């Protein structure tokens, strides 16, 4: 069907259309109502997949407030079912941080996710490294719109935190890649670091990062 996920366009899988996400949203809402009617506990783990799907659908449809609400609800159910230190809780935190309006809240969510994944998998696990990049992105967003005053100083601190996250992620990825230290993920981290150095008017370091990408 048109708009179905995975439909081929020019030999490549096309992303789901807005109409597809609208349909997915309506279907998931009906599923959630049915499951809540059938379950005694309001925090039953069976609710989690549907809540996460709703959060993703709202995010795809650019409804950040509804996405935050659904991801937050899924996170609460996961904490109740799995405890605070579980990879699924970390994944929900990372999904939540993507849609949080307040950059400081996004930093808090991503920071907790990194702590959880370090505890469960260690520093050099791919999921930990990916979470570090997400934390870097949250710090970067905060540097562009510092909250709670501080102006240029707050922006500089957040930018420095973002660069530190990307530097650590880059070092871990290069260590894992061994003889091929320039995979796509490494290039992405270098590019983001270059843009952050440029925003801080450190043009020498910015050029160095971007030259490595090229």
Short mmCIF file of N, CA and C in Angstrom, two decimals, residues 23-187:
data_model
loop_
_atom_site.label_atom_id
_atom_site.label_comp_id
_atom_site.label_asym_id
_atom_site.label_seq_id
_atom_site.Cartn_x
_atom_site.Cartn_y
_atom_site.Cartn_z
N UNK A 23 -2.28 6.78 10.86
CA UNK A 23 -2.98 5.51 11.02
C UNK A 23 -2.42 4.72 12.20
N UNK A 24 -1.09 4.71 12.32
CA UNK A 24 -0.45 4.00 13.43
C UNK A 24 -0.86 4.58 14.77
N UNK A 25 -0.98 5.90 14.81
CA UNK A 25 -1.39 6.56 16.05
C UNK A 25 -2.79 6.15 16.45
N UNK A 26 -3.71 6.17 15.51
CA UNK A 26 -5.10 5.78 15.82
C UNK A 26 -5.17 4.31 16.26
N UNK A 27 -4.43 3.46 15.56
CA UNK A 27 -4.43 2.04 15.91
C UNK A 27 -3.86 1.82 17.31
N UNK A 28 -2.75 2.49 17.61
CA UNK A 28 -2.11 2.32 18.92
C UNK A 28 -2.99 2.85 20.04
N UNK A 29 -3.71 3.94 19.80
CA UNK A 29 -4.62 4.46 20.82
C UNK A 29 -5.72 3.44 21.12
N UNK A 30 -6.25 2.80 20.09
CA UNK A 30 -7.28 1.78 20.31
C UNK A 30 -6.70 0.59 21.07
N UNK A 31 -5.48 0.19 20.70
CA UNK A 31 -4.83 -0.92 21.40
C UNK A 31 -4.61 -0.59 22.87
N UNK A 32 -4.18 0.64 23.14
CA UNK A 32 -3.94 1.04 24.52
C UNK A 32 -5.22 1.01 25.33
N UNK A 33 -6.30 1.53 24.76
CA UNK A 33 -7.59 1.50 25.46
C UNK A 33 -8.02 0.06 25.75
N UNK A 34 -7.85 -0.82 24.77
CA UNK A 34 -8.25 -2.22 24.94
C UNK A 34 -7.41 -2.91 26.01
N UNK A 35 -6.12 -2.65 25.99
CA UNK A 35 -5.25 -3.29 26.97
C UNK A 35 -5.52 -2.77 28.38
N UNK A 36 -5.76 -1.49 28.49
CA UNK A 36 -6.06 -0.94 29.81
C UNK A 36 -7.37 -1.49 30.35
N UNK A 37 -8.33 -1.74 29.47
CA UNK A 37 -9.60 -2.31 29.90
C UNK A 37 -9.42 -3.75 30.37
N UNK A 38 -8.47 -4.46 29.75
CA UNK A 38 -8.28 -5.88 30.07
C UNK A 38 -7.35 -6.10 31.26
N UNK A 39 -6.50 -5.11 31.56
CA UNK A 39 -5.52 -5.28 32.62
C UNK A 39 -5.98 -4.63 33.92
N UNK A 40 -5.69 -5.28 35.02
CA UNK A 40 -6.05 -4.73 36.33
C UNK A 40 -5.08 -3.63 36.73
N UNK A 41 -3.78 -3.87 36.49
CA UNK A 41 -2.76 -2.91 36.91
C UNK A 41 -2.58 -1.81 35.87
N UNK A 42 -2.55 -0.57 36.33
CA UNK A 42 -2.32 0.55 35.41
C UNK A 42 -0.86 0.65 34.98
N UNK A 43 0.02 -0.07 35.68
CA UNK A 43 1.45 -0.07 35.34
C UNK A 43 1.90 -1.44 34.85
N UNK A 44 1.01 -2.17 34.20
CA UNK A 44 1.36 -3.51 33.71
C UNK A 44 2.37 -3.40 32.58
N UNK A 45 3.41 -4.26 32.58
CA UNK A 45 4.44 -4.19 31.53
C UNK A 45 3.90 -4.36 30.11
N UNK A 46 2.75 -5.02 29.95
CA UNK A 46 2.20 -5.19 28.60
C UNK A 46 1.82 -3.87 27.94
N UNK A 47 1.72 -2.81 28.74
CA UNK A 47 1.39 -1.50 28.18
C UNK A 47 2.59 -0.82 27.51
N UNK A 48 3.78 -1.27 27.86
CA UNK A 48 4.99 -0.55 27.45
C UNK A 48 5.15 -0.44 25.93
N UNK A 49 5.06 -1.55 25.16
CA UNK A 49 5.27 -1.41 23.70
C UNK A 49 4.31 -0.43 23.05
N UNK A 50 3.04 -0.44 23.49
CA UNK A 50 2.07 0.47 22.89
C UNK A 50 2.36 1.91 23.26
N UNK A 51 2.75 2.16 24.51
CA UNK A 51 3.08 3.52 24.92
C UNK A 51 4.29 4.04 24.15
N UNK A 52 5.29 3.18 23.94
CA UNK A 52 6.46 3.60 23.18
C UNK A 52 6.11 3.89 21.72
N UNK A 53 5.24 3.06 21.14
CA UNK A 53 4.80 3.31 19.77
C UNK A 53 4.05 4.64 19.68
N UNK A 54 3.22 4.91 20.67
CA UNK A 54 2.49 6.19 20.68
C UNK A 54 3.46 7.36 20.78
N UNK A 55 4.46 7.23 21.64
CA UNK A 55 5.46 8.29 21.75
C UNK A 55 6.18 8.53 20.44
N UNK A 56 6.54 7.44 19.77
CA UNK A 56 7.25 7.58 18.50
C UNK A 56 6.35 8.19 17.44
N UNK A 57 5.09 7.76 17.40
CA UNK A 57 4.16 8.30 16.40
C UNK A 57 3.95 9.80 16.61
N UNK A 58 3.75 10.21 17.86
CA UNK A 58 3.58 11.64 18.14
C UNK A 58 4.84 12.42 17.76
N UNK A 59 6.02 11.83 18.03
CA UNK A 59 7.27 12.50 17.67
C UNK A 59 7.38 12.66 16.15
N UNK A 60 7.04 11.62 15.41
CA UNK A 60 7.10 11.69 13.95
C UNK A 60 6.12 12.73 13.40
N UNK A 61 5.01 12.92 14.11
CA UNK A 61 4.00 13.88 13.69
C UNK A 61 4.25 15.27 14.27
N UNK A 62 5.44 15.46 14.90
CA UNK A 62 5.88 16.75 15.43
C UNK A 62 5.03 17.25 16.59
N UNK A 63 4.37 16.33 17.30
CA UNK A 63 3.60 16.70 18.49
C UNK A 63 4.46 16.36 19.70
N UNK A 64 5.39 17.26 20.02
CA UNK A 64 6.37 16.99 21.06
C UNK A 64 5.73 16.83 22.44
N UNK A 65 4.72 17.63 22.73
CA UNK A 65 4.09 17.55 24.05
C UNK A 65 3.46 16.18 24.28
N UNK A 66 2.73 15.68 23.28
CA UNK A 66 2.11 14.36 23.41
C UNK A 66 3.18 13.26 23.43
N UNK A 67 4.24 13.44 22.64
CA UNK A 67 5.33 12.46 22.64
C UNK A 67 5.98 12.40 24.02
N UNK A 68 6.24 13.55 24.62
CA UNK A 68 6.82 13.58 25.96
C UNK A 68 5.93 12.86 26.96
N UNK A 69 4.62 13.09 26.86
CA UNK A 69 3.68 12.48 27.79
C UNK A 69 3.70 10.96 27.67
N UNK A 70 3.67 10.45 26.44
CA UNK A 70 3.64 9.00 26.24
C UNK A 70 4.97 8.35 26.60
N UNK A 71 6.08 8.96 26.20
CA UNK A 71 7.38 8.42 26.59
C UNK A 71 7.55 8.46 28.11
N UNK A 72 7.08 9.54 28.73
CA UNK A 72 7.18 9.63 30.18
C UNK A 72 6.35 8.57 30.87
N UNK A 73 5.17 8.28 30.33
CA UNK A 73 4.32 7.24 30.89
C UNK A 73 4.98 5.87 30.72
N UNK A 74 5.54 5.61 29.54
CA UNK A 74 6.24 4.35 29.31
C UNK A 74 7.42 4.20 30.26
N UNK A 75 8.15 5.28 30.48
CA UNK A 75 9.30 5.25 31.38
C UNK A 75 8.87 4.91 32.80
N UNK A 76 7.77 5.50 33.26
CA UNK A 76 7.28 5.22 34.61
C UNK A 76 6.90 3.75 34.76
N UNK A 77 6.24 3.19 33.75
CA UNK A 77 5.85 1.78 33.80
C UNK A 77 7.09 0.89 33.79
N UNK A 78 8.08 1.24 32.97
CA UNK A 78 9.31 0.46 32.92
C UNK A 78 10.05 0.50 34.25
N UNK A 79 10.13 1.65 34.86
CA UNK A 79 10.80 1.74 36.17
C UNK A 79 10.10 0.86 37.19
N UNK A 80 8.75 0.88 37.17
CA UNK A 80 7.99 0.07 38.12
C UNK A 80 8.21 -1.42 37.88
N UNK A 81 8.32 -1.80 36.61
CA UNK A 81 8.43 -3.22 36.27
C UNK A 81 9.86 -3.74 36.31
N UNK A 82 10.82 -2.90 35.94
CA UNK A 82 12.19 -3.36 35.72
C UNK A 82 13.21 -2.80 36.70
N UNK A 83 12.83 -1.77 37.46
CA UNK A 83 13.79 -1.08 38.30
C UNK A 83 14.45 0.06 37.55
N UNK A 84 15.28 0.80 38.25
CA UNK A 84 15.89 2.00 37.65
C UNK A 84 17.11 1.71 36.79
N UNK A 85 17.75 0.55 37.00
CA UNK A 85 18.99 0.25 36.28
C UNK A 85 18.73 -0.91 35.32
N UNK A 86 18.19 -0.58 34.16
CA UNK A 86 17.87 -1.59 33.15
C UNK A 86 18.04 -0.97 31.77
N UNK A 87 18.57 -1.71 30.81
CA UNK A 87 18.78 -1.13 29.47
C UNK A 87 17.51 -0.58 28.83
N UNK A 88 16.36 -1.22 29.07
CA UNK A 88 15.12 -0.71 28.49
C UNK A 88 14.74 0.65 29.07
N UNK A 89 15.05 0.85 30.34
CA UNK A 89 14.82 2.15 30.96
C UNK A 89 15.72 3.19 30.30
N UNK A 90 16.97 2.82 30.05
CA UNK A 90 17.88 3.74 29.36
C UNK A 90 17.37 4.09 27.97
N UNK A 91 16.86 3.10 27.24
CA UNK A 91 16.33 3.37 25.90
C UNK A 91 15.16 4.34 25.95
N UNK A 92 14.28 4.16 26.94
CA UNK A 92 13.14 5.07 27.08
C UNK A 92 13.61 6.48 27.42
N UNK A 93 14.63 6.59 28.25
CA UNK A 93 15.18 7.91 28.59
C UNK A 93 15.76 8.59 27.35
N UNK A 94 16.42 7.82 26.50
CA UNK A 94 17.00 8.39 25.28
C UNK A 94 15.92 8.83 24.30
N UNK A 95 14.83 8.06 24.23
CA UNK A 95 13.71 8.49 23.39
C UNK A 95 13.09 9.76 23.94
N UNK A 96 12.94 9.82 25.26
CA UNK A 96 12.36 11.00 25.90
C UNK A 96 13.22 12.23 25.66
N UNK A 97 14.54 12.09 25.77
CA UNK A 97 15.41 13.26 25.65
C UNK A 97 15.31 13.90 24.27
N UNK A 98 14.97 13.12 23.27
CA UNK A 98 14.88 13.65 21.91
C UNK A 98 13.72 14.64 21.74
N UNK A 99 12.68 14.49 22.56
CA UNK A 99 11.49 15.31 22.36
C UNK A 99 11.28 16.33 23.48
N UNK A 100 12.12 16.32 24.51
CA UNK A 100 11.94 17.25 25.62
C UNK A 100 12.23 18.68 25.17
N UNK A 101 11.31 19.58 25.48
CA UNK A 101 11.46 20.98 25.07
C UNK A 101 12.59 21.68 25.81
N UNK A 102 12.75 21.36 27.09
CA UNK A 102 13.78 22.00 27.90
C UNK A 102 15.10 21.28 27.70
N UNK A 103 16.11 21.93 27.13
CA UNK A 103 17.40 21.26 26.91
C UNK A 103 18.01 20.71 28.20
N UNK A 104 17.77 21.38 29.33
CA UNK A 104 18.32 20.89 30.59
C UNK A 104 17.70 19.55 30.96
N UNK A 105 16.39 19.40 30.72
CA UNK A 105 15.73 18.12 30.97
C UNK A 105 16.28 17.04 30.05
N UNK A 106 16.54 17.40 28.80
CA UNK A 106 17.10 16.44 27.85
C UNK A 106 18.48 15.97 28.30
N UNK A 107 19.29 16.90 28.81
CA UNK A 107 20.61 16.54 29.33
C UNK A 107 20.47 15.59 30.51
N UNK A 108 19.53 15.87 31.41
CA UNK A 108 19.33 14.99 32.58
C UNK A 108 18.93 13.59 32.14
N UNK A 109 18.01 13.49 31.18
CA UNK A 109 17.55 12.18 30.72
C UNK A 109 18.69 11.40 30.06
N UNK A 110 19.43 12.06 29.18
CA UNK A 110 20.53 11.38 28.49
C UNK A 110 21.65 11.01 29.46
N UNK A 111 21.91 11.86 30.45
CA UNK A 111 22.94 11.57 31.44
C UNK A 111 22.59 10.32 32.24
N UNK A 112 21.32 10.20 32.64
CA UNK A 112 20.90 9.01 33.38
C UNK A 112 21.03 7.77 32.50
N UNK A 113 20.67 7.90 31.24
CA UNK A 113 20.79 6.76 30.32
C UNK A 113 22.24 6.30 30.20
N UNK A 114 23.16 7.24 30.09
CA UNK A 114 24.58 6.89 30.00
C UNK A 114 25.03 6.17 31.26
N UNK A 115 24.62 6.68 32.42
CA UNK A 115 25.00 6.03 33.69
C UNK A 115 24.48 4.60 33.75
N UNK A 116 23.24 4.39 33.32
CA UNK A 116 22.66 3.05 33.35
C UNK A 116 23.44 2.11 32.43
N UNK A 117 23.70 2.55 31.22
CA UNK A 117 24.35 1.69 30.24
C UNK A 117 25.80 1.42 30.60
N UNK A 118 26.47 2.40 31.19
CA UNK A 118 27.83 2.14 31.69
C UNK A 118 27.79 1.05 32.76
N UNK A 119 26.80 1.14 33.65
CA UNK A 119 26.69 0.18 34.75
C UNK A 119 26.39 -1.22 34.24
N UNK A 120 25.53 -1.32 33.24
CA UNK A 120 25.09 -2.63 32.75
C UNK A 120 26.09 -3.24 31.77
N UNK A 121 26.59 -2.44 30.82
CA UNK A 121 27.39 -2.97 29.72
C UNK A 121 28.87 -2.58 29.77
N UNK A 122 29.21 -1.53 30.50
CA UNK A 122 30.57 -1.03 30.49
C UNK A 122 30.72 0.18 29.58
N UNK A 123 31.90 0.79 29.61
CA UNK A 123 32.13 2.04 28.88
C UNK A 123 32.16 1.87 27.37
N UNK A 124 32.69 0.75 26.89
CA UNK A 124 32.98 0.64 25.46
C UNK A 124 31.91 -0.12 24.67
N UNK A 125 30.79 -0.41 25.29
CA UNK A 125 29.72 -1.11 24.57
C UNK A 125 29.07 -0.16 23.55
N UNK A 126 28.69 -0.64 22.38
CA UNK A 126 28.08 0.25 21.38
C UNK A 126 26.87 1.03 21.88
N UNK A 127 26.07 0.44 22.76
CA UNK A 127 24.90 1.17 23.26
C UNK A 127 25.32 2.31 24.18
N UNK A 128 26.38 2.09 24.95
CA UNK A 128 26.90 3.17 25.79
C UNK A 128 27.46 4.29 24.93
N UNK A 129 28.18 3.93 23.89
CA UNK A 129 28.78 4.94 23.01
C UNK A 129 27.70 5.74 22.30
N UNK A 130 26.65 5.06 21.84
CA UNK A 130 25.55 5.77 21.18
C UNK A 130 24.86 6.72 22.15
N UNK A 131 24.70 6.29 23.40
CA UNK A 131 24.09 7.16 24.41
C UNK A 131 24.97 8.38 24.69
N UNK A 132 26.28 8.20 24.67
CA UNK A 132 27.20 9.33 24.83
C UNK A 132 26.99 10.36 23.73
N UNK A 133 26.81 9.87 22.51
CA UNK A 133 26.55 10.79 21.39
C UNK A 133 25.23 11.52 21.59
N UNK A 134 24.22 10.81 22.09
CA UNK A 134 22.93 11.46 22.34
C UNK A 134 23.07 12.51 23.44
N UNK A 135 23.89 12.21 24.46
CA UNK A 135 24.16 13.19 25.51
C UNK A 135 24.89 14.40 24.93
N UNK A 136 25.85 14.14 24.04
CA UNK A 136 26.53 15.25 23.38
C UNK A 136 25.57 16.13 22.61
N UNK A 137 24.61 15.51 21.94
CA UNK A 137 23.61 16.26 21.19
C UNK A 137 22.75 17.11 22.12
N UNK A 138 22.40 16.54 23.29
CA UNK A 138 21.59 17.30 24.26
C UNK A 138 22.36 18.50 24.80
N UNK A 139 23.64 18.30 25.12
CA UNK A 139 24.47 19.42 25.57
C UNK A 139 24.60 20.47 24.46
N UNK A 140 24.74 20.02 23.23
CA UNK A 140 24.86 20.94 22.10
C UNK A 140 23.60 21.79 21.97
N UNK A 141 22.45 21.15 22.11
CA UNK A 141 21.18 21.89 22.03
C UNK A 141 21.09 22.90 23.17
N UNK A 142 21.57 22.49 24.33
CA UNK A 142 21.54 23.41 25.48
C UNK A 142 22.48 24.59 25.25
N UNK A 143 23.60 24.36 24.58
CA UNK A 143 24.54 25.45 24.33
C UNK A 143 23.95 26.50 23.41
N UNK A 144 23.02 26.07 22.56
CA UNK A 144 22.38 27.01 21.63
C UNK A 144 21.26 27.80 22.28
N UNK A 145 20.74 27.27 23.40
CA UNK A 145 19.65 27.95 24.10
C UNK A 145 19.80 27.72 25.59
N UNK A 146 20.85 28.29 26.24
CA UNK A 146 21.08 28.05 27.66
C UNK A 146 19.89 28.47 28.50
N UNK A 147 19.55 27.62 29.47
CA UNK A 147 18.38 27.86 30.32
C UNK A 147 18.84 28.30 31.70
N UNK A 148 18.10 29.21 32.31
CA UNK A 148 18.37 29.61 33.69
C UNK A 148 19.45 30.65 33.83
N UNK A 149 19.70 31.42 32.78
CA UNK A 149 20.69 32.48 32.89
C UNK A 149 22.08 31.98 32.59
N UNK A 150 23.03 32.86 32.72
CA UNK A 150 24.42 32.49 32.47
C UNK A 150 24.92 32.94 31.13
N UNK A 151 24.00 33.13 30.16
CA UNK A 151 24.37 33.67 28.87
C UNK A 151 25.51 32.94 28.20
N UNK A 152 26.52 33.72 27.78
CA UNK A 152 27.64 33.16 27.02
C UNK A 152 28.42 32.13 27.83
N UNK A 153 28.55 32.35 29.15
CA UNK A 153 29.30 31.41 29.98
C UNK A 153 28.60 30.05 30.03
N UNK A 154 27.27 30.07 30.16
CA UNK A 154 26.50 28.83 30.19
C UNK A 154 26.60 28.11 28.85
N UNK A 155 26.55 28.87 27.76
CA UNK A 155 26.67 28.27 26.43
C UNK A 155 28.04 27.62 26.26
N UNK A 156 29.08 28.30 26.74
CA UNK A 156 30.44 27.75 26.63
C UNK A 156 30.58 26.46 27.41
N UNK A 157 30.01 26.42 28.63
CA UNK A 157 30.08 25.20 29.45
C UNK A 157 29.37 24.05 28.75
N UNK A 158 28.18 24.31 28.23
CA UNK A 158 27.42 23.25 27.56
C UNK A 158 28.14 22.77 26.30
N UNK A 159 28.73 23.72 25.57
CA UNK A 159 29.47 23.35 24.37
C UNK A 159 30.67 22.48 24.73
N UNK A 160 31.36 22.82 25.82
CA UNK A 160 32.50 22.04 26.27
C UNK A 160 32.08 20.62 26.68
N UNK A 161 30.93 20.52 27.36
CA UNK A 161 30.41 19.21 27.76
C UNK A 161 30.08 18.38 26.52
N UNK A 162 29.48 19.02 25.52
CA UNK A 162 29.13 18.30 24.29
C UNK A 162 30.39 17.77 23.60
N UNK A 163 31.41 18.61 23.50
CA UNK A 163 32.65 18.19 22.85
C UNK A 163 33.28 17.03 23.61
N UNK A 164 33.25 17.08 24.94
CA UNK A 164 33.82 15.99 25.75
C UNK A 164 33.10 14.67 25.48
N UNK A 165 31.77 14.73 25.36
CA UNK A 165 31.00 13.52 25.06
C UNK A 165 31.39 12.94 23.71
N UNK A 166 31.48 13.81 22.71
CA UNK A 166 31.84 13.34 21.37
C UNK A 166 33.27 12.82 21.32
N UNK A 167 34.18 13.47 22.05
CA UNK A 167 35.57 13.01 22.07
C UNK A 167 35.67 11.62 22.68
N UNK A 168 34.94 11.39 23.78
CA UNK A 168 34.97 10.07 24.40
C UNK A 168 34.36 9.02 23.47
N UNK A 169 33.22 9.37 22.87
CA UNK A 169 32.56 8.43 21.95
C UNK A 169 33.47 8.12 20.77
N UNK A 170 34.15 9.14 20.25
CA UNK A 170 35.04 8.94 19.10
C UNK A 170 36.20 8.02 19.47
N UNK A 171 36.80 8.25 20.64
CA UNK A 171 37.92 7.41 21.07
C UNK A 171 37.48 5.96 21.23
N UNK A 172 36.30 5.75 21.80
CA UNK A 172 35.80 4.39 22.00
C UNK A 172 35.49 3.72 20.66
N UNK A 173 34.91 4.48 19.74
CA UNK A 173 34.59 3.90 18.43
C UNK A 173 35.87 3.55 17.67
N UNK A 174 36.86 4.42 17.73
CA UNK A 174 38.11 4.13 17.03
C UNK A 174 38.81 2.92 17.64
N UNK A 175 38.74 2.79 18.94
CA UNK A 175 39.33 1.63 19.59
C UNK A 175 38.64 0.34 19.13
N UNK A 176 37.32 0.41 18.99
CA UNK A 176 36.56 -0.77 18.56
C UNK A 176 36.82 -1.10 17.10
N UNK A 177 37.03 -0.07 16.27
CA UNK A 177 37.22 -0.29 14.84
C UNK A 177 38.63 -0.77 14.49
N UNK A 178 39.58 -0.54 15.39
CA UNK A 178 40.93 -1.01 15.16
C UNK A 178 41.58 -0.37 13.95
N UNK A 179 41.79 -1.17 12.90
CA UNK A 179 42.53 -0.68 11.75
C UNK A 179 41.70 0.23 10.84
N UNK A 180 40.41 0.35 11.09
CA UNK A 180 39.56 1.22 10.27
C UNK A 180 38.98 2.31 11.16
N UNK A 181 39.79 3.32 11.51
CA UNK A 181 39.35 4.32 12.48
C UNK A 181 38.45 5.41 11.91
N UNK A 182 37.93 5.23 10.70
CA UNK A 182 37.11 6.28 10.12
C UNK A 182 35.84 5.68 9.51
N UNK A 183 35.04 5.03 10.36
CA UNK A 183 33.73 4.59 9.92
C UNK A 183 32.78 5.77 9.91
N UNK A 184 31.55 5.57 9.37
CA UNK A 184 30.57 6.67 9.31
C UNK A 184 30.27 7.29 10.67
N UNK A 185 30.20 6.46 11.72
CA UNK A 185 29.89 6.99 13.04
C UNK A 185 31.01 7.91 13.54
N UNK A 186 32.26 7.56 13.23
CA UNK A 186 33.39 8.42 13.62
C UNK A 186 33.32 9.75 12.87
N UNK A 187 32.99 9.68 11.59
CA UNK A 187 32.86 10.91 10.81
C UNK A 187 31.78 11.82 11.35
#
